[in-house]
mmCIF file of C-alpha atoms in Angstrom:
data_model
loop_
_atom_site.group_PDB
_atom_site.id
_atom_site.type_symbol
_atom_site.label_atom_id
_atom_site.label_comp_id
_atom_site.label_asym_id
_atom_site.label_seq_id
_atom_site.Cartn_x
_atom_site.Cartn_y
_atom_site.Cartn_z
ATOM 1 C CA UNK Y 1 150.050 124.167 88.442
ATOM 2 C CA UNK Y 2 147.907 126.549 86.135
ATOM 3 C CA UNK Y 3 145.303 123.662 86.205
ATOM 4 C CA UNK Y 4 145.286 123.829 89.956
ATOM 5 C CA UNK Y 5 144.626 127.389 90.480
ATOM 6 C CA UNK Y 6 142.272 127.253 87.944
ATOM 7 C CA UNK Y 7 139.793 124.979 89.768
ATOM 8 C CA UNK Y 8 141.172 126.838 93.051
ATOM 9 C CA UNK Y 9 139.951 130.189 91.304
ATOM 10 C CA UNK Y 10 136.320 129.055 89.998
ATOM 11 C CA UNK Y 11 135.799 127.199 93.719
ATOM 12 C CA UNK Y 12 136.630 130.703 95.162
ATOM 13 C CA UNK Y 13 134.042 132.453 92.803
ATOM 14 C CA UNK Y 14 131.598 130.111 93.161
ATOM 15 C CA UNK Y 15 131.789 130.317 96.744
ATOM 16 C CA UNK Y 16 131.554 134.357 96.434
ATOM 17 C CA UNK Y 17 128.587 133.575 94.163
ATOM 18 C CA UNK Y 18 126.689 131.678 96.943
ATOM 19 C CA UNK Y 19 127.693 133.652 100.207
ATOM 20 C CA UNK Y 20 126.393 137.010 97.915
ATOM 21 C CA UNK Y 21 123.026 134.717 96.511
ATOM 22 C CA UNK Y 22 122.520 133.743 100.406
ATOM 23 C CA UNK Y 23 123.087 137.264 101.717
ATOM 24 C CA UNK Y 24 120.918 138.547 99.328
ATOM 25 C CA UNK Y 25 118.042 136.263 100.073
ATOM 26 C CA UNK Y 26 118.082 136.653 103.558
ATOM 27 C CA UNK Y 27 118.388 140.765 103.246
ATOM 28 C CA UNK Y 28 115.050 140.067 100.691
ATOM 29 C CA UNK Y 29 113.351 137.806 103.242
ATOM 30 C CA UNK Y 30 113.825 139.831 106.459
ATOM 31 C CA UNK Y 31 112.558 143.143 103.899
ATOM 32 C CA UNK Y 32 109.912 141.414 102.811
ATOM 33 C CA UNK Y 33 109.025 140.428 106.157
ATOM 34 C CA UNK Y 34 109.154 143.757 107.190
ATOM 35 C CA UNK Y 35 107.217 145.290 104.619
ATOM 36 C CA UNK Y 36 104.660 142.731 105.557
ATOM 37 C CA UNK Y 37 104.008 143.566 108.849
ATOM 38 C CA UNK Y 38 103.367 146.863 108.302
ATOM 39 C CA UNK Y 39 101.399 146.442 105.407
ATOM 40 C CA UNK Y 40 99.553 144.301 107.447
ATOM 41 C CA UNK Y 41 99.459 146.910 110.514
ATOM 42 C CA UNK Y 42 98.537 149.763 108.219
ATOM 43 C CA UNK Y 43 95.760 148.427 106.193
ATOM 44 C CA UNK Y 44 93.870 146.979 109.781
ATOM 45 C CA UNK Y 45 94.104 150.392 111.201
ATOM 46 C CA UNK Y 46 92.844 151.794 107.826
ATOM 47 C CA UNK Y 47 89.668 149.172 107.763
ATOM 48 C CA UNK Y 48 89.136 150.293 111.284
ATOM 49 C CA UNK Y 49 89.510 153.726 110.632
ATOM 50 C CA UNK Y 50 86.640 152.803 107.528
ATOM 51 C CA UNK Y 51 88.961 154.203 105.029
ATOM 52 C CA UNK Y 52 88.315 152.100 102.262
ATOM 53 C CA UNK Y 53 89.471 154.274 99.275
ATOM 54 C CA UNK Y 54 93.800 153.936 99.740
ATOM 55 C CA UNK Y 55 94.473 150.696 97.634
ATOM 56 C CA UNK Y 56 96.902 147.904 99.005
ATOM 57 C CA UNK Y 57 99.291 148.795 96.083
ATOM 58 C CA UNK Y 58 99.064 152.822 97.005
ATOM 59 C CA UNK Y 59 99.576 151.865 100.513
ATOM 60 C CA UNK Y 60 102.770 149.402 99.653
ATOM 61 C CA UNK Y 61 104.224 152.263 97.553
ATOM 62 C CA UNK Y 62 104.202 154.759 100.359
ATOM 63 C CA UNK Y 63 105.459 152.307 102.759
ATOM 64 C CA UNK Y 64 108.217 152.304 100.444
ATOM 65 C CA UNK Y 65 108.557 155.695 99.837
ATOM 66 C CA UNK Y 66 109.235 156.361 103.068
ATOM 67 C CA UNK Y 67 111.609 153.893 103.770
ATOM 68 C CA UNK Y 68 113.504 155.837 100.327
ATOM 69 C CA UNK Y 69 112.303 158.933 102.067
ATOM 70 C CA UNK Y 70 114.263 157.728 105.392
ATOM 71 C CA UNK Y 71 117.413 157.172 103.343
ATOM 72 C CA UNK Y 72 117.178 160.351 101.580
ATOM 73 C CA UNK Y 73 116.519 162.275 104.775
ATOM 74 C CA UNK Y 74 119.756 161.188 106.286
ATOM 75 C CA UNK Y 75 121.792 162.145 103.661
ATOM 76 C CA UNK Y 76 120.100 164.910 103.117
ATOM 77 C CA UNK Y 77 120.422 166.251 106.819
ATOM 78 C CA UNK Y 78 124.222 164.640 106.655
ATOM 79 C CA UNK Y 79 124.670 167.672 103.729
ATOM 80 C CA UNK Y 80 122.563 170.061 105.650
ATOM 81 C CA UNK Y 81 124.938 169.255 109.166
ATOM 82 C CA UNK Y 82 128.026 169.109 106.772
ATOM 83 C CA UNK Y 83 127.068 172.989 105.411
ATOM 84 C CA UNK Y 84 126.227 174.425 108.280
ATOM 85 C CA UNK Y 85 129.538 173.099 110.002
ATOM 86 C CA UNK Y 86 131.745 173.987 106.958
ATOM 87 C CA UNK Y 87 130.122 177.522 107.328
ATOM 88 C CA UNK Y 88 131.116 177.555 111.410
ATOM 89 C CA UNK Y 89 134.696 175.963 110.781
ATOM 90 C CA UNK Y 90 135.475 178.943 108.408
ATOM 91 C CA UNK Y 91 134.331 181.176 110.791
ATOM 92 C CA UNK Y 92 132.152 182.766 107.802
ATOM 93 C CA UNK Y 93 128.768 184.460 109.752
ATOM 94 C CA UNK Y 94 126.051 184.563 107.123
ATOM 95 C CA UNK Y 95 122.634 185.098 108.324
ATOM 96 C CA UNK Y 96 120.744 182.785 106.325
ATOM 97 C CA UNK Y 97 123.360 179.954 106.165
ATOM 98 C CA UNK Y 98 121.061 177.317 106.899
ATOM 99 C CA UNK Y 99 118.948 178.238 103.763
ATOM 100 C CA UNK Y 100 122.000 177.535 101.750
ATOM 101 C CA UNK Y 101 122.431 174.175 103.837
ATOM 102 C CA UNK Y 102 118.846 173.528 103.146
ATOM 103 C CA UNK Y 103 119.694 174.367 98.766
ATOM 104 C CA UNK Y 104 122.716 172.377 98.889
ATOM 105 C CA UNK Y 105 121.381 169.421 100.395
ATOM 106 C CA UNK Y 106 118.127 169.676 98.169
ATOM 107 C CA UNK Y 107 120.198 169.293 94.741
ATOM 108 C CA UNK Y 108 122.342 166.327 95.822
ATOM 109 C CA UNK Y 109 119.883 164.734 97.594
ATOM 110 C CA UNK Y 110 116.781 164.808 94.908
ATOM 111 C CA UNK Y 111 119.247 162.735 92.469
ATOM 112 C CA UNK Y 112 119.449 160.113 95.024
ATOM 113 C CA UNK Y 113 115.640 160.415 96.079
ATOM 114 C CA UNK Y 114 114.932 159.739 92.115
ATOM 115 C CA UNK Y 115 117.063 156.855 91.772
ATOM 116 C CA UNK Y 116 115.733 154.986 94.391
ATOM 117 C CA UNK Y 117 111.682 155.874 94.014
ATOM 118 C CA UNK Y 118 112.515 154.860 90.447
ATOM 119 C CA UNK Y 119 113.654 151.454 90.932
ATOM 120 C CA UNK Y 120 112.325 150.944 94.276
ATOM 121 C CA UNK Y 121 108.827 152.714 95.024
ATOM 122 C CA UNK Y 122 107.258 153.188 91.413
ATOM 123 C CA UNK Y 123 108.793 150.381 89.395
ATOM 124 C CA UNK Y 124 108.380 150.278 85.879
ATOM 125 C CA UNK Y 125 110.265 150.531 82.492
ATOM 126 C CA UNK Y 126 111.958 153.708 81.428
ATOM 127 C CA UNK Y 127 113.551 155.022 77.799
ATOM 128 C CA UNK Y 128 115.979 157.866 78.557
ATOM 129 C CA UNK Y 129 113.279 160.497 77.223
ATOM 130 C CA UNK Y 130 111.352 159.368 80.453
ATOM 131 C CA UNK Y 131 114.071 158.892 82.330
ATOM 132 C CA UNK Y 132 115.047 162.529 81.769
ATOM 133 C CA UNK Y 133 111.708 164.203 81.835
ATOM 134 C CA UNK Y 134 111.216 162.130 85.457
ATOM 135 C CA UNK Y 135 114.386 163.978 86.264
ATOM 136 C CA UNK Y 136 113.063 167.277 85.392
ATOM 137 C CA UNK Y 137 109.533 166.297 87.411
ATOM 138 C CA UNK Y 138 111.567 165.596 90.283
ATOM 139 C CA UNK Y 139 113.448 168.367 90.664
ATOM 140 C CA UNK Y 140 109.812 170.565 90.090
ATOM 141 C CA UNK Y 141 108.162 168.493 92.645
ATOM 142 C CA UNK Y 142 111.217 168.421 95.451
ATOM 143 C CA UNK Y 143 111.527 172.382 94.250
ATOM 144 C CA UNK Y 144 108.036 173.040 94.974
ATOM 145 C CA UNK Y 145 107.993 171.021 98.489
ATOM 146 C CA UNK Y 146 111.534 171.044 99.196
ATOM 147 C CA UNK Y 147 113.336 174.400 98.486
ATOM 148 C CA UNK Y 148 109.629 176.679 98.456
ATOM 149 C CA UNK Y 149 107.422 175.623 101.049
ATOM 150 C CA UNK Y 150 110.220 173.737 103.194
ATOM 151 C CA UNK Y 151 112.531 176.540 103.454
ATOM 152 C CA UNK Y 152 109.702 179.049 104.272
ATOM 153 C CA UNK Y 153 108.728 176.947 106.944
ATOM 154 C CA UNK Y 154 112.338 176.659 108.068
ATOM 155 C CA UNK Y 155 112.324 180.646 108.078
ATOM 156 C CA UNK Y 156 109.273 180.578 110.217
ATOM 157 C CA UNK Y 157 110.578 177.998 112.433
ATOM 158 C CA UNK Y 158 114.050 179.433 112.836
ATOM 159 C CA UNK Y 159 113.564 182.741 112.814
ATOM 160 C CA UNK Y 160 110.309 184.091 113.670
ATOM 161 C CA UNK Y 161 109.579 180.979 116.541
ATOM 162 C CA UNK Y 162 113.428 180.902 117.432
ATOM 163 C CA UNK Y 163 113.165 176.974 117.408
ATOM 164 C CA UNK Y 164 117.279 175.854 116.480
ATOM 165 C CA UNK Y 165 118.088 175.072 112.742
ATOM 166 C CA UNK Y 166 119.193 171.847 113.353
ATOM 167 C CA UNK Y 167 115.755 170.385 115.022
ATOM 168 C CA UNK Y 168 113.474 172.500 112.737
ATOM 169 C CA UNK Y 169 114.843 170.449 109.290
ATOM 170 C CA UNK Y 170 112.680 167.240 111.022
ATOM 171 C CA UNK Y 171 109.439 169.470 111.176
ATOM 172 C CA UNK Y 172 109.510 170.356 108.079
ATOM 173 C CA UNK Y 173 108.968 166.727 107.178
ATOM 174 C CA UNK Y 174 105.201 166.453 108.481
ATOM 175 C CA UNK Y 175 103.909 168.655 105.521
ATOM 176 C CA UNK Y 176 107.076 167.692 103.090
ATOM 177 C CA UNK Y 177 106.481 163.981 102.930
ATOM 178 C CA UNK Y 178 103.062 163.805 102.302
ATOM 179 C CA UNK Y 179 103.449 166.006 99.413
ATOM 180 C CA UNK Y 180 105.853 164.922 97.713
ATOM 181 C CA UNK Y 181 104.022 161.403 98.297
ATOM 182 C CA UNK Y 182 101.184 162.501 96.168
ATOM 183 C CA UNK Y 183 102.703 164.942 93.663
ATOM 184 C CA UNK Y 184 105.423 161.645 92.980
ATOM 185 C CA UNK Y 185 102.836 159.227 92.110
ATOM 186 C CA UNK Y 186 100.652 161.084 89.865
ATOM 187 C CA UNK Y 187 103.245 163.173 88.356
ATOM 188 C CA UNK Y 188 106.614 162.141 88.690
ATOM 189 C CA UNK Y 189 106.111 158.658 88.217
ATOM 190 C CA UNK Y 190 102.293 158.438 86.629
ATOM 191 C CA UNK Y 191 101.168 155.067 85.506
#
């Protein structure tokens, strides 16, 4: 009996094994596929554009990045939303609530923004010196673009252009992403 569920317990792993390697390969083709294409798309409109000085590799990275950059922004607007409606179910009224959104989602959100641009955008080996000191980069650079210039801009937006909170947080990304773009690859993660 033991012998039985033996062979009936490595079947079922192997089986896991398999349906996880397949899944897996598939998810890698269809990214890689993906990632293709718009490599493709972006470096034909930058020949025709006679921009010759953005390398394939720069232009791969930032493809990436943003795809890390979509991720982070929706958890980072998830927090925001989640702050703002935390504030409005305790019926606290605080003028500048959403710039306490904007700081709350901004320190959760960086860790998360680090983890994958680490392993993701800017690959490379790490000791936990760099590991730590990228930390500490990451939290200048995101402080610099995302709690300094973003949350001016939000002021601007929200109050002094009366444009709603909640629609403002995406056009702050037009100057944002960019920046942090640059100030991540030869900082944050210099080669």
């Amino acid at each position: 009996m033991l012998h039985i569920i033996a062979k009936l317990s490595a079947c079922s792993l192997i089986f896991r094994t398999n349906i996880h390697r397949v899944y897996n390969s598939r998810m890698n083709i269809t990214y890689a596929k993906i990632e293709t294409q718009i490599l493709r798309i972006a470096m034909t409109t930058l020949g025709i554009l006679h921009i010759s000085f953005i390398s394939e590799n720069t232009l791969k990275q930032f493809i990436r990045f943003g795809l890390v950059g979509v991720t982070n922004t929706l958890i980072s607007y998830m927090i925001y939303v989640a702050v703002l409606w935390i504030y409005k179910l305790c019926g606290v009224e605080y003028a500048y609530d959403y710039i306490v959104a904007s700081v709350t989602a901004f320190i959760l959100s960086v860790l998360w923004s680090y983890a994958l641009n680490s392993v993701f955008v800017f690959k490379k080996q790490r000791s936990w010196l760099t590991t730590l000191s990228e930390i500490a980069k990451s939290y200048a650079t995101y402080g610099l673009s995302g709690l300094i210039i973003a949350n001016i801009i939000l002021y601007l937006l929200v109050d002094v252009a009366g444009i709603s909170a909640y629609i403002s947080f995406f056009m702050v990304l037009i100057i944002t992403v960019p920046m942090n773009f640059i100030l991540n690859k030869f900082w944050t993660f210099r080669q």
